[in-house]
XYZ file of C-alpha atoms in Angstrom:
736
model
C -11.300 -35.435 -4.453
C -12.665 -35.366 -7.982
C -15.751 -33.284 -7.758
C -16.735 -30.173 -9.677
C -17.259 -27.069 -7.582
C -19.381 -24.032 -8.283
C -17.390 -21.119 -6.869
C -19.961 -18.341 -6.696
C -23.631 -17.844 -6.115
C -24.214 -15.593 -9.106
C -23.239 -16.128 -12.735
C -20.823 -13.974 -14.660
C -23.062 -11.420 -16.320
C -21.558 -9.788 -19.367
C -24.443 -7.537 -20.259
C -23.297 -5.094 -22.908
C -24.965 -1.748 -23.430
C -24.668 -1.961 -27.198
C -22.598 -4.691 -28.801
C -20.661 -7.411 -27.013
C -17.432 -5.927 -28.405
C -17.942 -2.682 -26.516
C -16.036 -3.996 -23.524
C -15.793 -0.550 -21.921
C -19.554 -0.825 -21.316
C -19.562 -4.342 -19.881
C -21.204 -4.903 -16.517
C -19.090 -7.467 -14.679
C -20.553 -9.210 -11.653
C -19.695 -12.296 -9.615
C -18.294 -15.249 -11.510
C -19.060 -18.935 -11.701
C -16.107 -21.269 -12.086
C -15.698 -25.025 -11.765
C -12.737 -26.860 -10.280
C -11.906 -30.532 -10.266
C -10.808 -30.496 -6.606
C -11.058 -28.392 -3.474
C -7.725 -26.644 -4.061
C -7.410 -22.935 -4.799
C -6.533 -22.112 -8.408
C -5.556 -18.840 -10.117
C -9.014 -18.715 -11.701
C -10.701 -19.143 -8.313
C -8.534 -16.401 -6.817
C -9.520 -13.953 -9.544
C -13.183 -14.927 -9.212
C -13.226 -13.510 -5.693
C -15.044 -10.265 -4.915
C -12.949 -7.520 -3.327
C -14.199 -5.048 -0.736
C -13.128 -1.446 -1.337
C -14.140 1.585 0.704
C -16.959 1.594 3.253
C -18.827 4.301 5.151
C -21.366 4.125 7.989
C -24.357 6.476 7.912
C -24.370 9.399 10.394
C -26.863 7.591 12.631
C -24.866 4.350 12.437
C -27.807 2.325 11.100
C -26.555 1.614 7.562
C -23.269 0.949 5.778
C -22.526 1.641 2.138
C -19.544 -0.248 0.753
C -17.718 -0.722 -2.534
C -17.081 -4.076 -4.222
C -14.806 -4.939 -7.128
C -15.590 -7.811 -9.509
C -13.050 -9.067 -12.034
C -13.566 -10.744 -15.407
C -10.663 -12.675 -16.852
C -12.510 -12.933 -20.188
C -13.021 -9.174 -20.425
C -9.669 -8.452 -18.706
C -11.119 -5.701 -16.563
C -12.976 -4.943 -13.355
C -16.318 -3.446 -12.405
C -16.673 -1.350 -9.240
C -20.132 -1.351 -7.653
C -21.812 -0.063 -4.501
C -23.720 -2.118 -1.939
C -25.919 -1.178 1.010
C -26.616 -3.085 4.235
C -27.857 -2.582 7.750
C -25.204 -2.046 10.405
C -25.574 -5.642 11.595
C -24.891 -6.955 8.079
C -28.493 -7.795 7.250
C -30.431 -6.858 4.110
C -27.414 -6.561 1.819
C -28.335 -5.107 -1.562
C -26.331 -4.175 -4.642
C -27.124 -0.586 -5.619
C -25.189 -0.402 -8.907
C -27.263 -1.855 -11.735
C -25.654 -0.604 -14.942
C -22.240 -0.889 -16.591
C -20.723 2.311 -15.188
C -18.343 2.069 -12.252
C -19.718 3.654 -9.081
C -17.177 4.458 -6.379
C -16.130 6.618 -3.415
C -19.451 6.644 -1.593
C -20.100 9.064 1.281
C -23.235 10.063 3.152
C -25.066 13.347 2.678
C -27.609 12.505 5.370
C -29.091 9.333 6.847
C -31.124 8.725 3.692
C -28.836 9.935 0.904
C -25.506 8.722 -0.491
C -23.131 10.636 -2.772
C -20.765 8.808 -5.113
C -18.628 9.158 -8.250
C -19.905 7.987 -11.610
C -18.399 8.968 -14.945
C -16.118 11.550 -13.350
C -19.007 13.422 -11.686
C -20.560 13.511 -8.217
C -24.001 11.892 -8.018
C -26.480 11.192 -5.251
C -29.041 8.449 -4.647
C -31.390 7.185 -1.973
C -30.755 4.267 0.381
C -32.326 1.808 -2.014
C -30.471 3.139 -5.073
C -33.410 5.136 -6.412
C -33.562 8.869 -7.064
C -30.216 9.100 -8.837
C -29.196 12.647 -9.727
C -25.972 14.228 -10.977
C -24.718 16.972 -8.633
C -21.590 18.302 -10.367
C -20.826 19.632 -13.857
C -17.060 19.342 -14.363
C -16.828 17.613 -17.769
C -15.909 14.389 -16.006
C -12.972 15.802 -14.021
C -13.923 14.639 -10.501
C -11.233 12.335 -9.074
C -12.307 12.503 -5.441
C -14.638 14.566 -3.260
C -15.502 15.400 0.343
C -18.501 17.443 1.522
C -18.095 19.773 4.482
C -19.956 18.741 7.666
C -22.582 21.462 7.101
C -22.858 20.554 3.373
C -22.310 24.153 2.297
C -19.092 23.309 0.458
C -17.343 20.360 -1.143
C -13.696 19.612 -1.911
C -13.245 18.119 -5.367
C -9.929 16.735 -6.592
C -9.056 17.560 -10.188
C -5.919 17.139 -12.263
C -4.375 20.243 -13.782
C -1.663 20.452 -16.468
C 1.878 20.467 -15.086
C 4.756 21.564 -17.287
C 7.367 22.522 -14.709
C 9.515 19.457 -15.483
C 8.277 18.094 -18.820
C 7.896 20.938 -21.295
C 4.572 21.451 -23.021
C 4.420 20.026 -26.545
C 4.899 22.560 -29.350
C 1.520 23.638 -30.671
C 2.510 22.758 -34.240
C 3.587 19.212 -33.259
C 0.506 17.825 -31.520
C 1.278 14.202 -32.416
C 4.866 14.128 -31.244
C 5.616 11.497 -28.620
C 8.843 13.160 -27.508
C 9.166 14.731 -24.072
C 11.697 17.417 -23.165
C 12.631 16.863 -19.504
C 14.308 19.563 -17.417
C 14.491 18.104 -13.896
C 13.957 14.989 -11.787
C 10.551 13.507 -10.856
C 9.499 13.468 -14.496
C 8.184 9.932 -13.859
C 6.396 8.664 -10.768
C 5.538 5.029 -10.063
C 4.077 4.142 -13.494
C 3.460 7.379 -15.412
C 5.099 10.528 -16.734
C 4.247 13.558 -14.602
C 2.440 15.907 -16.971
C -0.429 16.691 -14.618
C -0.874 16.962 -10.856
C -3.902 16.918 -8.580
C -5.182 20.023 -6.802
C -8.088 20.335 -4.365
C -10.855 22.738 -5.441
C -13.532 24.099 -3.091
C -17.027 24.393 -4.595
C -20.133 25.912 -3.051
C -23.129 23.620 -2.512
C -26.710 24.753 -2.987
C -30.188 23.340 -2.519
C -30.509 19.596 -2.943
C -26.708 19.298 -2.650
C -26.264 20.804 -6.123
C -22.617 21.740 -6.692
C -21.675 25.098 -8.237
C -20.186 25.062 -11.727
C -16.976 26.854 -10.673
C -14.675 26.159 -7.732
C -11.603 27.725 -6.139
C -8.249 25.963 -6.472
C -6.722 25.948 -2.975
C -3.224 25.724 -4.487
C -3.862 28.025 -7.425
C -0.590 29.014 -9.059
C 1.446 26.588 -6.959
C 3.424 23.759 -8.632
C 2.771 21.395 -5.726
C 0.477 18.380 -5.646
C -2.252 17.576 -3.150
C -2.819 14.769 -2.446
C 0.676 13.428 -2.908
C 1.776 10.913 -5.511
C 1.738 8.041 -6.028
C -0.949 6.648 -3.702
C -2.511 9.634 -1.921
C -6.257 10.225 -1.976
C -8.964 12.025 -0.021
C -7.504 10.690 3.248
C -4.860 13.414 2.876
C -7.473 16.133 3.409
C -10.043 16.786 6.151
C -12.770 19.285 6.990
C -12.896 20.859 10.438
C -16.085 20.041 12.339
C -17.355 23.623 11.970
C -16.738 23.536 8.183
C -14.557 26.629 8.379
C -11.136 25.057 7.757
C -9.487 22.368 5.669
C -6.434 20.454 6.800
C -4.447 19.197 3.825
C -1.189 17.385 3.123
C 1.413 18.830 0.780
C 5.081 18.386 -0.039
C 6.061 21.861 -1.189
C 8.851 20.800 -3.502
C 9.354 19.942 -7.164
C 12.063 18.361 -9.285
C 15.367 17.517 -7.599
C 14.220 18.829 -4.205
C 11.149 16.594 -4.338
C 13.087 13.524 -5.441
C 15.475 13.610 -2.472
C 13.088 14.652 0.305
C 10.105 13.114 2.099
C 9.392 16.366 3.944
C 5.643 16.956 3.696
C 3.471 19.073 5.981
C -0.071 19.471 7.269
C -1.555 22.854 6.401
C -4.654 24.534 7.840
C -6.557 26.479 5.181
C -9.232 29.085 5.918
C -12.102 27.890 3.721
C -14.323 30.823 4.633
C -12.038 33.554 3.301
C -10.179 31.425 0.773
C -7.113 33.525 1.612
C -3.951 31.420 1.215
C -2.014 33.979 3.261
C -3.956 32.813 6.309
C -2.896 29.204 5.809
C -0.830 27.786 8.678
C 1.817 25.086 8.513
C 1.070 22.959 11.591
C 4.264 20.915 11.249
C 6.656 23.840 11.190
C 4.787 26.453 13.215
C 4.641 29.073 10.484
C 2.604 30.553 7.664
C 2.262 29.093 4.164
C 5.642 28.954 2.452
C 7.622 30.476 5.348
C 9.408 28.838 8.267
C 9.419 30.536 11.649
C 12.744 32.322 11.100
C 11.388 33.959 7.956
C 13.196 31.857 5.352
C 11.541 29.999 2.510
C 11.974 26.233 2.993
C 10.977 25.066 -0.454
C 14.104 25.744 -2.497
C 16.759 23.290 -3.660
C 19.366 25.657 -2.160
C 18.412 24.297 1.250
C 20.113 21.012 0.306
C 23.799 20.804 1.081
C 24.443 17.970 -1.363
C 21.447 15.930 -2.577
C 23.696 13.102 -3.746
C 25.007 12.520 -0.237
C 23.021 11.076 2.616
C 20.191 13.371 3.697
C 20.455 12.564 7.382
C 20.710 15.823 9.355
C 21.473 17.880 6.242
C 18.529 20.260 6.246
C 18.701 23.739 7.745
C 16.342 25.002 10.461
C 15.958 21.560 12.061
C 16.449 22.988 15.558
C 13.503 25.362 15.408
C 10.645 24.661 17.816
C 7.959 22.378 16.363
C 9.858 22.128 13.088
C 9.279 18.638 11.689
C 11.071 17.673 8.463
C 9.672 14.147 8.064
C 6.692 12.698 6.245
C 3.420 14.102 7.665
C 0.090 13.014 6.227
C -3.581 12.022 6.731
C -5.104 14.659 9.059
C -8.354 14.035 10.975
C -10.211 16.446 13.267
C -11.572 15.351 16.625
C -15.390 15.298 16.900
C -15.373 18.323 19.246
C -13.188 20.278 16.801
C -10.440 21.091 19.282
C -7.761 18.782 17.902
C -6.402 17.654 14.574
C -4.325 14.468 14.431
C -2.091 13.134 11.698
C 0.550 10.523 10.943
C 4.072 11.861 11.350
C 7.582 10.628 10.607
C 10.515 12.409 12.203
C 13.393 12.228 9.721
C 13.646 13.589 6.199
C 14.543 11.236 3.373
C 13.447 8.136 5.305
C 10.200 6.798 3.868
C 10.099 3.880 6.347
C 10.651 5.944 9.492
C 8.324 5.136 12.385
C 4.850 6.539 11.769
C 3.831 8.318 14.971
C 0.402 9.714 15.785
C 0.654 13.472 16.322
C -2.170 15.462 17.954
C -2.292 19.239 17.527
C -4.298 21.269 20.035
C -5.876 24.053 17.984
C -6.745 26.008 21.144
C -3.285 25.918 22.704
C -1.207 25.618 19.514
C 0.762 22.647 20.841
C 1.679 19.237 19.472
C 1.784 15.910 21.308
C 2.956 12.547 19.996
C 0.613 10.058 21.627
C 2.025 6.710 20.437
C 5.621 7.051 21.642
C 5.246 3.961 23.833
C 4.248 1.885 20.769
C 7.561 0.971 19.148
C 6.109 0.442 15.687
C 4.059 2.196 13.010
C 0.564 3.617 13.244
C -1.014 2.646 9.914
C -4.539 4.030 10.283
C -6.636 5.603 13.037
C -9.972 7.149 13.947
C -11.168 9.437 16.723
C -13.565 8.091 19.326
C -16.731 10.081 20.046
C -15.309 11.487 23.292
C -12.468 13.321 21.457
C -10.132 11.982 24.140
C -9.471 8.521 22.694
C -7.982 7.475 19.370
C -8.225 3.945 18.005
C -5.427 2.865 15.700
C -4.003 -0.142 13.927
C -0.335 -1.027 13.970
C 1.840 -4.034 13.376
C 3.359 -5.859 16.338
C 4.858 -9.326 16.167
C 3.641 -9.849 12.608
C -0.035 -8.981 13.064
C -1.806 -5.701 12.227
C -4.022 -5.321 15.260
C -6.182 -2.785 17.047
C -5.048 -0.442 19.836
C -6.216 2.696 21.625
C -4.407 5.707 23.019
C -5.542 8.676 25.063
C -4.181 12.195 24.694
C -1.570 11.461 27.356
C -0.064 8.696 25.237
C -1.268 5.684 27.207
C -1.503 2.901 24.608
C -3.643 -0.189 25.207
C -4.288 -3.242 23.007
C -7.916 -3.790 21.946
C -7.572 -6.933 19.824
C -4.469 -9.089 19.324
C -4.980 -12.155 17.149
C -3.564 -13.855 14.074
C -5.216 -11.502 11.599
C -4.737 -8.028 10.111
C -7.121 -5.091 10.402
C -7.574 -2.550 7.618
C -9.075 0.947 7.569
C -10.977 2.084 10.690
C -14.273 4.009 10.916
C -16.465 4.789 13.898
C -19.814 3.073 13.331
C -21.444 4.882 16.249
C -20.430 6.280 19.639
C -19.226 2.907 20.914
C -18.392 0.650 17.970
C -15.717 0.527 15.281
C -16.223 -0.589 11.672
C -13.163 -2.192 10.079
C -12.075 -4.751 7.542
C -10.045 -7.770 8.558
C -8.140 -10.410 6.605
C -5.530 -13.117 7.123
C -3.370 -15.616 5.239
C -6.421 -17.864 4.852
C -9.295 -15.344 4.566
C -9.797 -12.410 2.182
C -11.127 -9.123 3.521
C -14.543 -8.891 5.156
C -16.155 -6.231 7.316
C -16.381 -6.496 11.098
C -17.894 -4.495 13.933
C -15.681 -4.185 17.006
C -17.017 -3.179 20.406
C -14.028 -2.279 22.597
C -14.231 -3.764 26.081
C -14.590 -1.646 29.206
C -13.484 -2.763 32.653
C -14.001 -6.505 33.007
C -15.995 -6.719 29.792
C -13.936 -8.115 26.932
C -13.816 -6.718 23.430
C -16.410 -8.155 21.070
C -15.961 -8.625 17.338
C -18.745 -9.514 14.894
C -18.316 -10.364 11.221
C -21.000 -8.653 9.125
C -20.035 -9.629 5.551
C -19.061 -12.898 3.884
C -18.513 -11.685 0.366
C -16.665 -14.823 -0.757
C -18.495 -17.411 1.334
C -19.578 -19.475 -1.696
C -15.951 -19.840 -2.745
C -14.342 -20.332 0.648
C -16.898 -22.914 1.787
C -15.885 -25.135 -1.107
C -12.119 -24.864 -0.690
C -9.912 -26.731 1.757
C -8.031 -24.244 3.919
C -4.326 -24.274 4.678
C -3.230 -24.111 8.310
C -0.802 -21.632 9.861
C 1.892 -22.173 12.468
C 4.221 -19.706 14.172
C 7.796 -20.329 15.273
C 10.496 -18.244 16.947
C 13.783 -19.117 15.263
C 17.235 -18.466 16.740
C 19.281 -16.168 14.477
C 23.014 -16.151 13.846
C 23.376 -13.236 16.283
C 21.370 -15.074 18.956
C 18.087 -13.189 18.578
C 14.549 -14.481 18.002
C 13.036 -14.417 14.500
C 9.245 -14.784 14.190
C 8.576 -17.092 11.264
C 5.211 -18.099 9.829
C 4.842 -21.571 8.352
C 1.809 -22.187 6.136
C 0.867 -25.832 5.590
C -1.068 -27.318 2.638
C -4.723 -28.339 3.021
C -5.159 -32.004 3.994
C -1.697 -31.800 5.528
C -0.060 -35.145 6.239
C 2.677 -34.896 8.866
C 4.240 -38.084 7.533
C 4.826 -36.687 4.050
C 7.696 -34.623 2.704
C 6.635 -31.379 0.998
C 8.436 -29.050 -1.411
C 8.989 -25.802 0.455
C 9.162 -22.111 -0.458
C 11.183 -19.457 1.359
C 9.173 -16.253 1.006
C 11.316 -13.099 0.860
C 9.387 -9.953 1.814
C 9.629 -6.638 -0.054
C 9.684 -3.110 1.248
C 12.398 -3.534 2.390
C 10.540 -2.536 5.552
C 7.075 -4.044 5.052
C 5.757 -6.579 7.596
C 5.099 -10.239 6.954
C 1.866 -9.871 8.862
C -1.365 -11.752 8.188
C -1.900 -10.145 4.791
C -4.133 -11.342 1.960
C -2.678 -10.723 -1.496
C -4.053 -11.483 -4.942
C -0.527 -12.139 -6.199
C 1.703 -13.283 -3.332
C -1.081 -15.350 -1.857
C -0.064 -17.972 0.703
C -3.450 -19.745 0.465
C -2.919 -20.642 -3.184
C 0.756 -21.516 -2.680
C -0.122 -23.953 0.100
C -3.152 -25.205 -1.826
C -0.886 -26.119 -4.731
C 1.049 -28.419 -2.410
C 3.833 -26.226 -1.027
C 4.887 -25.474 2.530
C 5.610 -21.742 2.822
C 8.247 -20.427 5.249
C 7.775 -16.661 5.759
C 10.242 -15.034 8.194
C 9.970 -11.526 9.641
C 13.638 -10.926 8.933
C 15.720 -7.963 10.055
C 14.332 -4.713 8.746
C 10.629 -5.435 9.265
C 8.369 -3.394 11.569
C 6.659 -4.831 14.615
C 9.769 -5.809 16.581
C 11.042 -2.401 17.669
C 12.904 0.360 15.889
C 16.322 -1.197 16.373
C 15.246 -4.381 14.548
C 13.622 -2.291 11.805
C 16.634 -0.100 11.108
C 19.280 -2.803 10.993
C 18.620 -3.199 7.280
C 19.367 0.375 6.153
C 22.825 0.422 4.621
C 23.101 -3.328 5.179
C 20.915 -5.030 2.581
C 23.146 -8.089 2.373
C 24.043 -8.560 6.027
C 21.945 -9.850 8.899
C 18.685 -9.817 6.923
C 20.119 -12.398 4.521
C 21.403 -14.471 7.427
C 17.870 -14.347 8.861
C 16.431 -15.805 5.653
C 18.882 -18.688 5.796
C 18.289 -19.202 9.526
C 14.568 -19.585 8.843
C 14.896 -22.083 6.005
C 17.620 -24.040 7.839
C 15.375 -24.232 10.908
C 12.544 -25.545 8.727
C 14.779 -28.207 7.209
C 16.266 -29.276 10.544
C 13.211 -29.050 12.810
C 10.141 -29.623 10.650
C 10.168 -33.236 9.423
C 7.677 -32.552 6.643
C 10.007 -30.060 4.883
C 11.913 -31.663 2.017
C 15.372 -30.083 2.071
C 16.011 -31.448 -1.420
C 13.078 -29.484 -2.880
C 13.491 -25.861 -1.781
C 12.798 -22.639 -3.707
C 13.277 -18.970 -2.768
C 10.698 -16.485 -4.063
C 9.983 -12.775 -3.617
C 9.210 -9.374 -5.137
C 10.728 -5.901 -4.903
C 13.285 -6.129 -2.067
C 12.227 -9.766 -1.994
C 13.281 -9.982 -5.651
C 16.597 -8.355 -4.753
C 16.926 -10.938 -1.978
C 16.388 -13.752 -4.473
C 19.004 -12.334 -6.852
C 21.471 -12.053 -3.965
C 20.711 -15.501 -2.563
C 21.248 -16.956 -6.039
C 24.950 -16.242 -5.539
C 25.112 -17.077 -1.816
C 22.828 -20.023 -1.065
C 25.414 -22.825 -0.871
C 23.194 -25.032 -3.051
C 20.250 -24.950 -0.640
C 17.697 -24.066 -3.333
C 16.688 -25.871 -6.504
C 15.118 -22.797 -8.155
C 14.427 -19.099 -7.705
C 11.637 -16.664 -8.637
C 12.273 -12.898 -8.531
C 9.623 -10.310 -9.387
C 10.489 -6.619 -9.860
C 13.724 -7.061 -7.948
C 16.774 -4.804 -7.909
C 19.704 -6.579 -9.581
C 22.293 -3.837 -10.105
C 22.239 -1.310 -7.242
C 24.607 1.129 -8.920
C 22.242 1.342 -11.892
C 19.161 1.507 -9.687
C 20.548 4.504 -7.791
C 19.938 6.741 -10.796
C 17.108 4.758 -12.398
C 14.539 4.979 -9.596
C 12.321 8.037 -9.405
C 12.142 8.603 -5.628
C 15.825 9.216 -4.969
C 15.374 9.687 -1.247
C 14.967 5.919 -1.052
C 18.382 5.145 -2.540
C 20.040 7.939 -0.571
C 18.820 6.534 2.710
C 19.054 2.821 2.038
C 22.374 2.808 0.173
C 23.807 5.611 2.336
C 25.653 7.369 -0.483
C 25.933 7.858 -4.237
C 28.088 5.325 -6.129
C 30.226 8.034 -7.741
C 31.358 9.624 -4.484
C 34.950 8.549 -3.952
C 34.688 9.305 -0.224
C 31.514 7.242 0.170
C 30.697 5.804 3.569
C 31.778 2.319 4.544
C 28.142 1.186 4.544
C 27.645 2.493 1.013
C 30.790 0.738 -0.201
C 29.543 -2.506 1.340
C 26.162 -2.050 -0.353
C 27.579 -1.547 -3.852
C 30.267 -4.192 -3.427
C 27.559 -6.716 -2.561
C 25.126 -5.862 -5.363
C 23.693 -9.124 -6.787
C 25.063 -8.463 -10.269
C 28.608 -8.819 -8.915
C 28.002 -12.476 -7.986
C 26.525 -13.853 -11.197
C 29.695 -15.907 -11.559
C 28.427 -17.960 -8.591
C 24.931 -18.505 -9.992
C 24.220 -22.192 -10.527
C 20.446 -22.568 -10.151
C 17.429 -22.089 -12.486
C 15.763 -18.698 -12.093
C 12.502 -17.104 -13.258
C 12.647 -13.310 -13.610
C 9.397 -11.303 -13.759
C 9.098 -7.559 -14.375
C 6.701 -4.831 -15.501
C 7.919 -2.312 -18.073
C 5.879 0.478 -16.454
C 7.672 -0.086 -13.166
C 9.538 3.181 -12.649
C 10.399 2.360 -9.036
C 12.631 -0.570 -10.065
C 13.074 -0.323 -13.814
C 12.448 -3.330 -16.043
C 16.085 -3.225 -17.157
C 16.893 -4.758 -13.759
C 14.870 -7.904 -14.445
C 16.014 -8.093 -18.059
C 19.641 -7.790 -16.983
C 19.263 -10.593 -14.446
C 17.647 -12.878 -17.028
C 20.251 -12.024 -19.661
C 23.050 -12.677 -17.198
C 21.630 -16.071 -16.260
C 21.281 -17.181 -19.869
C 24.759 -15.891 -20.763
C 26.045 -18.041 -17.920
C 24.233 -21.042 -19.381
C 21.750 -21.235 -16.496
C 18.156 -22.326 -17.112
C 16.030 -19.178 -16.919
C 12.787 -17.617 -18.054
C 11.691 -13.984 -18.278
C 8.039 -13.013 -17.839
C 7.789 -9.412 -18.976
C 4.630 -7.258 -18.806
C 4.777 -4.146 -21.049
C 1.604 -2.744 -19.438
C 2.172 -3.444 -15.702
C 3.920 -1.414 -13.025
C 5.480 -2.644 -9.751
C 2.346 -4.764 -9.342
C 0.228 -6.930 -11.649
C -3.259 -5.444 -11.917
C -4.933 -6.792 -15.056
C -6.845 -10.095 -14.672
C -5.312 -11.968 -17.616
C -1.835 -10.808 -16.620
C -2.573 -11.994 -13.093
C -3.608 -15.429 -14.323
C -0.502 -15.683 -16.518
C 1.638 -14.644 -13.531
C 0.175 -17.409 -11.342
C 0.365 -20.082 -14.036
C 3.977 -19.228 -14.903
C 4.913 -19.123 -11.222
C 3.520 -22.571 -10.445
C 4.708 -24.143 -13.703
C 8.243 -23.037 -12.842
C 8.017 -24.453 -9.318
C 6.556 -27.748 -10.492
C 9.261 -28.075 -13.118
C 12.100 -27.796 -10.599
C 10.791 -28.917 -7.196
C 7.563 -30.758 -8.055
C 4.352 -30.396 -6.089
């Protein structure tokens, strides 16, 4: 087709409050873009609107939701708020000026609170009556009103100089940092401040007092936890008397080698920290039940050795040393639930749903029969049922459990659900997306008895774009592995697929290493655009991915180059042998993070299957990465041991002996290396080293380096450059 397409209903409005050069004041709305065909392009992908948070009103009649618009020209985004009826009708944008408006929550059925300019504001249903509620000099980073609206939690950052010393007063412009311990960097920034939750009183008209109480005053611990934690790590009790919050009570070395976080119950009425209870360890704040203090590095036997079973006090009743987070109280106030991992140092341990009975003081794990992760959940109105989402067989679907642990599926289809909210007593509000559809909001009515579950889509935020694009199609295959097991593999086919043609084909290598290849929608690793550009995509759920039982998941730890790599090759060999449209002479392997590591490893072990490789933010030299990464628990668990320990385990020796950098002598295929210099999880030196090694070997290679990006690519123009470079490299070596 050769026809121009308009890809949005509204024009790109760059309305400056001042001069056009004042880009920090630009109001970015939906974009208009023209294509010469019905195929997805990088520009079309970045023209799409993105749904953020969403909240139903207390009476379930309205929904406020957040939308993000992106301008490639301005190289930034604009976050706005929308309102609609619960059935999706009468959608209206509430944000009208250039300021971002985010984090909406309801004060009553007629009033919405939100963040604007670092303060809490309120407005009416129609966006009128705007009024600032807080006076914090722009320090609000998150907030949550108590159910009775007498108090509000406000997140604020406070200075933190436990690990990076404060700058000398007479050298205010120095850029040097004096570091005294580990965890001086996290994800993409130096740790010179941490978040604390403050409790403020609320007066008439929801006015917030000028001063609040720091729950963790004097403590060097963060809440919520870095790098991705937010308000979901705190919760008000239904009677507004208590706050459940998540905290890892460690700093420095102890923090870097441990995932042990806890759920604490804080008495918001007295504000007395001494009354705070640790629900995960059955003790008071800062003390375990045998009277010892659990937050000292001395509790580690040897932080450079594997952390499995190394911590003291692990046999005490109700003493959980894993990753506990995201508490939520039941509507009747009797229970508080949270997500709980069992083992310390294992960030990809199975996420169980724990329910604590506040009346009896007992804990129950209610998803033990679900052999996969719980990723989000919400309480039903009856306080006896919990709805949750979890991945099983490569889809993130909806389930329910009662307090006895009886798990039932609610919806199982080729799509992924996102965050869950109760819309009313009987219906669930959630987002859903897939390989071929970006996120939209849906209302789910769980079935009862013989009545089936009903699902209704209530937004179509990218309808104008999607209606004018040809969609890829998706197939699912179960592939026999080298150890005679079944490997679920997605195959995504180009739009206007012709079964009689031969197509260049991509092997997608997933990251994590324990993240599912479920029906995700990504604005970088997007299967829609890959297929739309003329490529078949083969995406296996190789060993180490959740949704196939714990045994399958854990086979990767300490064995990064074993069965999981065989699974990749089994999938692509199956595609070449069994799918006549796959061109075995035009194959590429692509991936990021662990997927990038996979690409670097396959480059030395592919037996000339592939004609090119693309690795983004991949680990290349595992010995170097052991000390380069900031969250050292990851390396301890996955590699099994430190590289300098002469008595290292056999699994650790295998890991280091099979690091990709040791096989560069076998590299023979063009490779594109991509990395962000603010990636402190896998440092940019890894990507640079891989590129340098390839060029020193005389292999065709390119390096795409982003000085201002982390483990992801977040800026619009960087995103466009990423996509263009990616597809130019593929077209150069395997065509399209």
